[in-house]
Amino acid sequence: MGTAFAVVLVFVGCCSNVVYLELLVRQFPGCGNIVTFAQFVFIALEGFIFETKFGRKKPAIPVSNYFIMVTMFFTVSVINNYALNFNIAMPLHMIFRSGSLIANMILGIIILKKRYSASKYLSIVLVSTGIFICTIMSAKQVVSSDGSEEQGFYAFMHWLIGIAMLTFALLMSARMGIFQETLYKQYGKHSKEALFYNHCLPLPGFLLLATDIYNHCILFNQSSPVLVPVVGLTMPTMWLYLLVNVVTQYVCIRGVFILTTECTSLTVTLVVTLRKFISLIFSILYFQNPFTAWHWVGTAVVFIGTLLYTEVWSSVQAALRGAGVKEKKAE
């Protein structure tokens, strides 16, 4: 029951979150900072009430260790959302972030001196190739969408900055994952506590982005009003989109947290990967995002590589063999 409920939370929460993020970004492409800030405030407030019991509960992991993790988490979150300012289409954004497993693996080899099986190395090649294909196809669209050659060049350079930001965020996220892994080995797993401190401690950092956040507050206030059905109140459309985005982000994170306590890491990875794929398909079909045949090829290669990494095929085969043995015994 708990697992099924968690899977529903992940799919409904995360897919809805992507939809409302795209609605926000399409209206105001530079709204990444206010979205990140709102998500951090909401999750920090929830954690302060329910996890720390209004600050009365002491952390199991020393706060000094959290400061290192928080610096990385804040950087990754801000850069990932800010990259949308640089003409990065939402489907490409999602495909790029699907490379997180592979980035983690590469840094594991370099930093932790880990060694993997041949299938794992093949998955690196597949995911890297898939992301490369999608990136190249998107680059062609960026250049061809602008009129003159000079405009096309500047648009391409602008877009290239966004790609560099996504690449940096991907590697930084993987580095944070390795640091988190070493912390959990030393102090034990405290996912809810880490979630709270990762969102609470970086809040002062948003002072650096205060002007941008304030400007977008004014823009959001100027958006057309909409009637909220259940409550019966009228509010600006963009604030409603932001509210739904924040709530669905929390639902998504809670779903993943429940999954990590109920299932194996393999199951969690598979569910999250499938969720990303469905979000991608929905983004392409509903928002009519440009997606060529080559984009589909690249996407397929990315997800095949991800599934190969998680050893889903061998797990399915083992399960089928187990079912076959049971049937024979029953005969």
Short mmCIF file of C-alpha atoms in Angstrom, two decimals, residues 24-313:
data_model
loop_
_atom_site.label_atom_id
_atom_site.label_comp_id
_atom_site.label_asym_id
_atom_site.label_seq_id
_atom_site.Cartn_x
_atom_site.Cartn_y
_atom_site.Cartn_z
CA LEU A 24 5.59 29.89 -15.61
CA VAL A 25 8.68 29.84 -17.84
CA ARG A 26 6.68 30.35 -21.05
CA GLN A 27 5.15 33.52 -19.62
CA PHE A 28 8.32 34.81 -17.90
CA PRO A 29 11.49 32.96 -19.04
CA GLY A 30 13.58 34.63 -16.30
CA CYS A 31 11.41 33.54 -13.35
CA GLY A 32 13.74 30.72 -12.25
CA ASN A 33 14.94 32.53 -9.10
CA ILE A 34 11.49 33.28 -7.69
CA VAL A 35 10.40 29.67 -8.36
CA THR A 36 13.48 28.29 -6.56
CA PHE A 37 12.99 30.72 -3.64
CA ALA A 38 9.31 29.79 -3.21
CA GLN A 39 10.10 26.06 -3.24
CA PHE A 40 12.87 26.50 -0.65
CA VAL A 41 10.67 28.59 1.69
CA PHE A 42 7.77 26.12 1.55
CA ILE A 43 9.88 23.00 2.20
CA ALA A 44 11.94 24.77 4.91
CA LEU A 45 8.77 25.90 6.70
CA GLU A 46 7.25 22.39 6.54
CA GLY A 47 10.51 20.87 7.87
CA PHE A 48 10.76 23.44 10.68
CA ILE A 49 7.26 22.50 11.91
CA PHE A 50 7.20 18.73 11.39
CA GLU A 51 10.87 17.63 11.35
CA THR A 52 12.63 19.91 13.89
CA LYS A 53 9.47 20.42 16.01
CA PHE A 54 9.89 24.23 15.88
CA GLY A 55 13.65 23.96 16.43
CA ARG A 56 13.45 21.75 19.53
CA LYS A 57 14.87 18.62 17.88
CA LYS A 58 18.67 18.51 17.55
CA PRO A 59 20.15 17.36 14.20
CA ALA A 60 21.66 13.85 14.02
CA ILE A 61 24.30 15.12 11.55
CA PRO A 62 26.37 18.16 12.69
CA VAL A 63 25.16 21.40 11.09
CA SER A 64 28.75 22.22 10.00
CA ASN A 65 28.60 19.26 7.61
CA TYR A 66 25.30 20.49 6.21
CA PHE A 67 26.84 23.84 5.25
CA ILE A 68 29.05 22.12 2.63
CA MET A 69 26.12 20.15 1.22
CA VAL A 70 23.86 23.20 1.30
CA THR A 71 26.33 25.30 -0.70
CA MET A 72 26.32 22.68 -3.43
CA PHE A 73 22.53 22.14 -3.31
CA PHE A 74 21.79 25.88 -3.47
CA THR A 75 24.17 26.32 -6.41
CA VAL A 76 22.65 23.37 -8.32
CA SER A 77 19.04 24.49 -7.73
CA VAL A 78 19.62 28.11 -8.74
CA ILE A 79 21.71 27.26 -11.83
CA ASN A 80 19.27 24.58 -13.04
CA ASN A 81 16.34 27.02 -12.95
CA TYR A 82 18.37 30.02 -14.15
CA ALA A 83 19.56 28.05 -17.21
CA LEU A 84 16.00 28.32 -18.56
CA ASN A 85 16.75 32.04 -19.17
CA PHE A 86 19.21 31.01 -21.90
CA ASN A 87 16.79 29.70 -24.53
CA ILE A 88 16.89 26.12 -23.15
CA ALA A 89 13.74 24.23 -24.15
CA MET A 90 12.05 22.30 -21.34
CA PRO A 91 12.43 18.87 -23.07
CA LEU A 92 16.20 19.41 -23.47
CA HIS A 93 16.35 20.55 -19.84
CA MET A 94 14.72 17.27 -18.74
CA ILE A 95 16.92 15.11 -21.00
CA PHE A 96 20.06 16.80 -19.67
CA ARG A 97 19.05 16.19 -16.06
CA SER A 98 18.48 12.52 -16.89
CA GLY A 99 22.27 12.23 -17.09
CA SER A 100 22.59 12.56 -13.29
CA LEU A 101 23.22 8.82 -12.78
CA ILE A 102 26.05 8.84 -15.27
CA ALA A 103 27.59 12.03 -13.84
CA ASN A 104 27.50 10.38 -10.41
CA MET A 105 29.21 7.31 -11.82
CA ILE A 106 31.97 9.30 -13.55
CA LEU A 107 32.78 11.24 -10.37
CA GLY A 108 32.61 7.96 -8.40
CA ILE A 109 35.37 6.59 -10.64
CA ILE A 110 37.48 9.75 -10.29
CA ILE A 111 36.94 10.58 -6.59
CA LEU A 112 36.06 7.27 -4.89
CA LYS A 113 38.17 5.12 -7.26
CA LYS A 114 35.18 2.84 -7.88
CA ARG A 115 35.15 0.17 -10.57
CA TYR A 116 32.08 -0.91 -12.50
CA SER A 117 30.96 -3.73 -14.79
CA ALA A 118 31.12 -3.51 -18.59
CA SER A 119 27.34 -2.89 -18.78
CA LYS A 120 27.75 0.20 -16.57
CA TYR A 121 30.42 1.64 -18.86
CA LEU A 122 28.20 0.90 -21.87
CA SER A 123 25.38 2.83 -20.15
CA ILE A 124 27.73 5.85 -19.84
CA VAL A 125 28.35 5.76 -23.60
CA LEU A 126 24.62 5.41 -24.40
CA VAL A 127 23.44 8.24 -22.12
CA SER A 128 26.26 10.54 -23.25
CA THR A 129 25.48 9.79 -26.92
CA GLY A 130 21.75 10.40 -26.40
CA ILE A 131 22.31 13.75 -24.67
CA PHE A 132 24.82 14.73 -27.38
CA ILE A 133 22.31 13.96 -30.18
CA CYS A 134 19.53 15.97 -28.50
CA THR A 135 21.89 18.87 -27.77
CA ILE A 136 23.17 19.06 -31.36
CA MET A 137 19.62 18.95 -32.79
CA SER A 138 18.50 21.69 -30.38
CA ALA A 139 21.53 23.79 -31.35
CA LYS A 140 20.49 23.62 -35.03
CA GLN A 141 16.97 24.76 -34.11
CA VAL A 142 18.31 27.72 -32.10
CA VAL A 143 20.51 28.90 -35.00
CA SER A 144 17.85 28.41 -37.69
CA SER A 145 15.07 30.09 -35.66
CA ASP A 146 16.72 33.55 -35.84
CA GLY A 147 16.61 35.62 -38.99
CA SER A 148 20.09 36.91 -39.86
CA GLU A 149 23.36 35.01 -39.54
CA GLU A 150 24.61 37.46 -36.90
CA GLN A 151 21.44 37.10 -34.82
CA GLY A 152 21.68 33.33 -35.15
CA PHE A 153 25.28 33.39 -33.88
CA TYR A 154 24.39 35.48 -30.80
CA ALA A 155 21.36 33.27 -30.08
CA PHE A 156 23.60 30.20 -30.34
CA MET A 157 26.23 31.68 -27.97
CA HIS A 158 23.45 32.63 -25.53
CA TRP A 159 22.10 29.08 -25.70
CA LEU A 160 25.62 27.64 -25.28
CA ILE A 161 25.94 29.44 -21.92
CA GLY A 162 22.76 27.66 -20.81
CA ILE A 163 24.21 24.29 -21.85
CA ALA A 164 27.42 25.04 -19.91
CA MET A 165 25.31 25.90 -16.85
CA LEU A 166 23.34 22.64 -17.10
CA THR A 167 26.58 20.65 -17.46
CA PHE A 168 28.11 22.33 -14.41
CA ALA A 169 24.92 21.76 -12.37
CA LEU A 170 24.86 18.09 -13.41
CA LEU A 171 28.44 17.50 -12.20
CA MET A 172 27.92 19.56 -9.03
CA SER A 173 24.77 17.53 -8.25
CA ALA A 174 26.74 14.30 -8.66
CA ARG A 175 29.48 15.62 -6.37
CA MET A 176 26.83 16.51 -3.79
CA GLY A 177 25.45 12.95 -4.04
CA ILE A 178 28.88 11.48 -3.26
CA PHE A 179 29.33 13.85 -0.30
CA GLN A 180 25.84 12.90 0.96
CA GLU A 181 26.73 9.20 0.61
CA THR A 182 29.84 9.61 2.79
CA LEU A 183 27.83 11.55 5.41
CA TYR A 184 25.15 8.84 5.58
CA LYS A 185 27.82 6.15 6.01
CA GLN A 186 29.23 8.03 8.98
CA TYR A 187 26.03 9.23 10.70
CA GLY A 188 23.28 7.02 9.25
CA LYS A 189 20.45 7.96 6.87
CA HIS A 190 18.45 11.03 7.89
CA SER A 191 16.70 12.00 4.64
CA LYS A 192 13.98 14.24 6.13
CA GLU A 193 16.51 16.10 8.25
CA ALA A 194 18.78 16.61 5.23
CA LEU A 195 15.79 17.83 3.19
CA PHE A 196 15.02 20.48 5.82
CA TYR A 197 18.58 21.79 6.25
CA ASN A 198 19.21 21.74 2.49
CA HIS A 199 16.27 24.11 2.03
CA CYS A 200 16.51 26.18 5.24
CA LEU A 201 20.21 27.07 5.48
CA PRO A 202 20.51 28.50 1.92
CA LEU A 203 17.62 31.01 2.41
CA PRO A 204 19.96 33.96 3.27
CA GLY A 205 21.71 33.30 -0.07
CA PHE A 206 18.58 34.51 -1.87
CA LEU A 207 19.40 38.05 -0.68
CA LEU A 208 21.90 38.08 -3.56
CA LEU A 209 18.95 37.50 -5.90
CA ALA A 210 16.53 39.82 -4.07
CA THR A 211 16.25 42.40 -6.88
CA ASP A 212 15.38 39.78 -9.49
CA ILE A 213 12.88 38.09 -7.15
CA TYR A 214 11.23 41.46 -6.32
CA ASN A 215 10.96 42.41 -10.01
CA HIS A 216 9.24 39.12 -10.78
CA CYS A 217 6.87 39.63 -7.84
CA ILE A 218 5.74 42.86 -9.54
CA LEU A 219 5.39 41.07 -12.90
CA PHE A 220 3.40 38.25 -11.28
CA ASN A 221 1.07 40.82 -9.64
CA GLN A 222 0.39 42.32 -13.08
CA SER A 223 -0.69 38.99 -14.61
CA SER A 224 -4.39 38.49 -15.43
CA PRO A 225 -6.59 37.50 -12.46
CA VAL A 226 -8.16 34.05 -12.20
CA LEU A 227 -10.84 32.63 -9.90
CA VAL A 228 -9.62 29.78 -7.69
CA PRO A 229 -12.48 27.22 -7.84
CA VAL A 230 -12.53 25.66 -4.34
CA VAL A 231 -11.61 28.76 -2.31
CA GLY A 232 -13.63 31.21 -4.38
CA LEU A 233 -10.89 33.87 -4.29
CA THR A 234 -9.45 35.80 -7.23
CA MET A 235 -5.66 35.94 -7.60
CA PRO A 236 -3.12 36.70 -10.36
CA THR A 237 -2.64 33.71 -12.68
CA MET A 238 1.14 33.55 -12.21
CA TRP A 239 0.86 33.39 -8.41
CA LEU A 240 -1.61 30.50 -8.76
CA TYR A 241 0.81 28.69 -11.12
CA LEU A 242 3.65 29.28 -8.63
CA LEU A 243 1.56 28.02 -5.70
CA VAL A 244 0.63 24.81 -7.55
CA ASN A 245 4.26 24.37 -8.67
CA VAL A 246 5.52 24.65 -5.07
CA VAL A 247 2.90 22.26 -3.65
CA THR A 248 3.47 19.66 -6.40
CA GLN A 249 7.25 19.94 -5.89
CA TYR A 250 6.70 19.07 -2.23
CA VAL A 251 4.39 16.16 -3.14
CA CYS A 252 7.04 14.88 -5.58
CA ILE A 253 9.85 15.07 -3.00
CA ARG A 254 7.69 13.38 -0.33
CA GLY A 255 6.84 10.59 -2.78
CA VAL A 256 10.52 9.96 -3.53
CA PHE A 257 11.31 10.01 0.22
CA ILE A 258 8.61 7.37 0.94
CA LEU A 259 9.92 5.26 -1.96
CA THR A 260 13.49 5.34 -0.58
CA THR A 261 12.23 3.96 2.76
CA GLU A 262 9.90 1.35 1.20
CA CYS A 263 11.83 0.11 -1.86
CA THR A 264 15.31 -0.68 -3.13
CA SER A 265 17.36 2.01 -4.85
CA LEU A 266 16.81 0.14 -8.13
CA THR A 267 13.03 0.53 -7.84
CA VAL A 268 13.36 4.21 -6.93
CA THR A 269 15.59 4.86 -9.94
CA LEU A 270 13.22 3.02 -12.28
CA VAL A 271 10.15 4.94 -11.04
CA VAL A 272 11.94 8.30 -11.29
CA THR A 273 13.24 7.46 -14.80
CA LEU A 274 9.77 6.48 -16.01
CA ARG A 275 8.37 9.65 -14.46
CA LYS A 276 10.90 11.76 -16.38
CA PHE A 277 9.99 9.99 -19.61
CA ILE A 278 6.24 10.62 -19.14
CA SER A 279 6.93 14.29 -18.21
CA LEU A 280 8.99 14.64 -21.38
CA ILE A 281 6.27 13.13 -23.60
CA PHE A 282 3.61 15.34 -21.99
CA SER A 283 5.75 18.47 -22.43
CA ILE A 284 6.26 17.70 -26.12
CA LEU A 285 2.61 16.87 -26.90
CA TYR A 286 0.76 19.38 -24.67
CA PHE A 287 3.03 22.40 -25.16
CA GLN A 288 3.89 21.56 -28.80
CA ASN A 289 7.63 21.83 -28.09
CA PRO A 290 9.77 21.30 -31.22
CA PHE A 291 10.98 17.71 -31.24
CA THR A 292 12.46 16.08 -34.33
CA ALA A 293 12.96 12.38 -35.14
CA TRP A 294 16.59 12.75 -34.01
CA HIS A 295 15.39 14.09 -30.66
CA TRP A 296 13.31 10.93 -30.25
CA VAL A 297 16.35 8.79 -31.10
CA GLY A 298 18.48 10.67 -28.55
CA THR A 299 15.77 10.39 -25.88
CA ALA A 300 15.37 6.64 -26.47
CA VAL A 301 19.15 6.13 -26.20
CA VAL A 302 19.25 8.11 -22.91
CA PHE A 303 16.51 6.04 -21.31
CA ILE A 304 17.88 2.72 -22.60
CA GLY A 305 21.25 3.67 -21.10
CA THR A 306 19.61 4.61 -17.79
CA LEU A 307 17.69 1.33 -17.61
CA LEU A 308 20.88 -0.57 -18.49
CA TYR A 309 22.67 1.21 -15.62
CA THR A 310 19.98 0.18 -13.12
CA GLU A 311 20.20 -3.45 -14.33
CA VAL A 312 16.44 -3.59 -14.87
CA TRP A 313 16.80 -6.19 -17.64
#
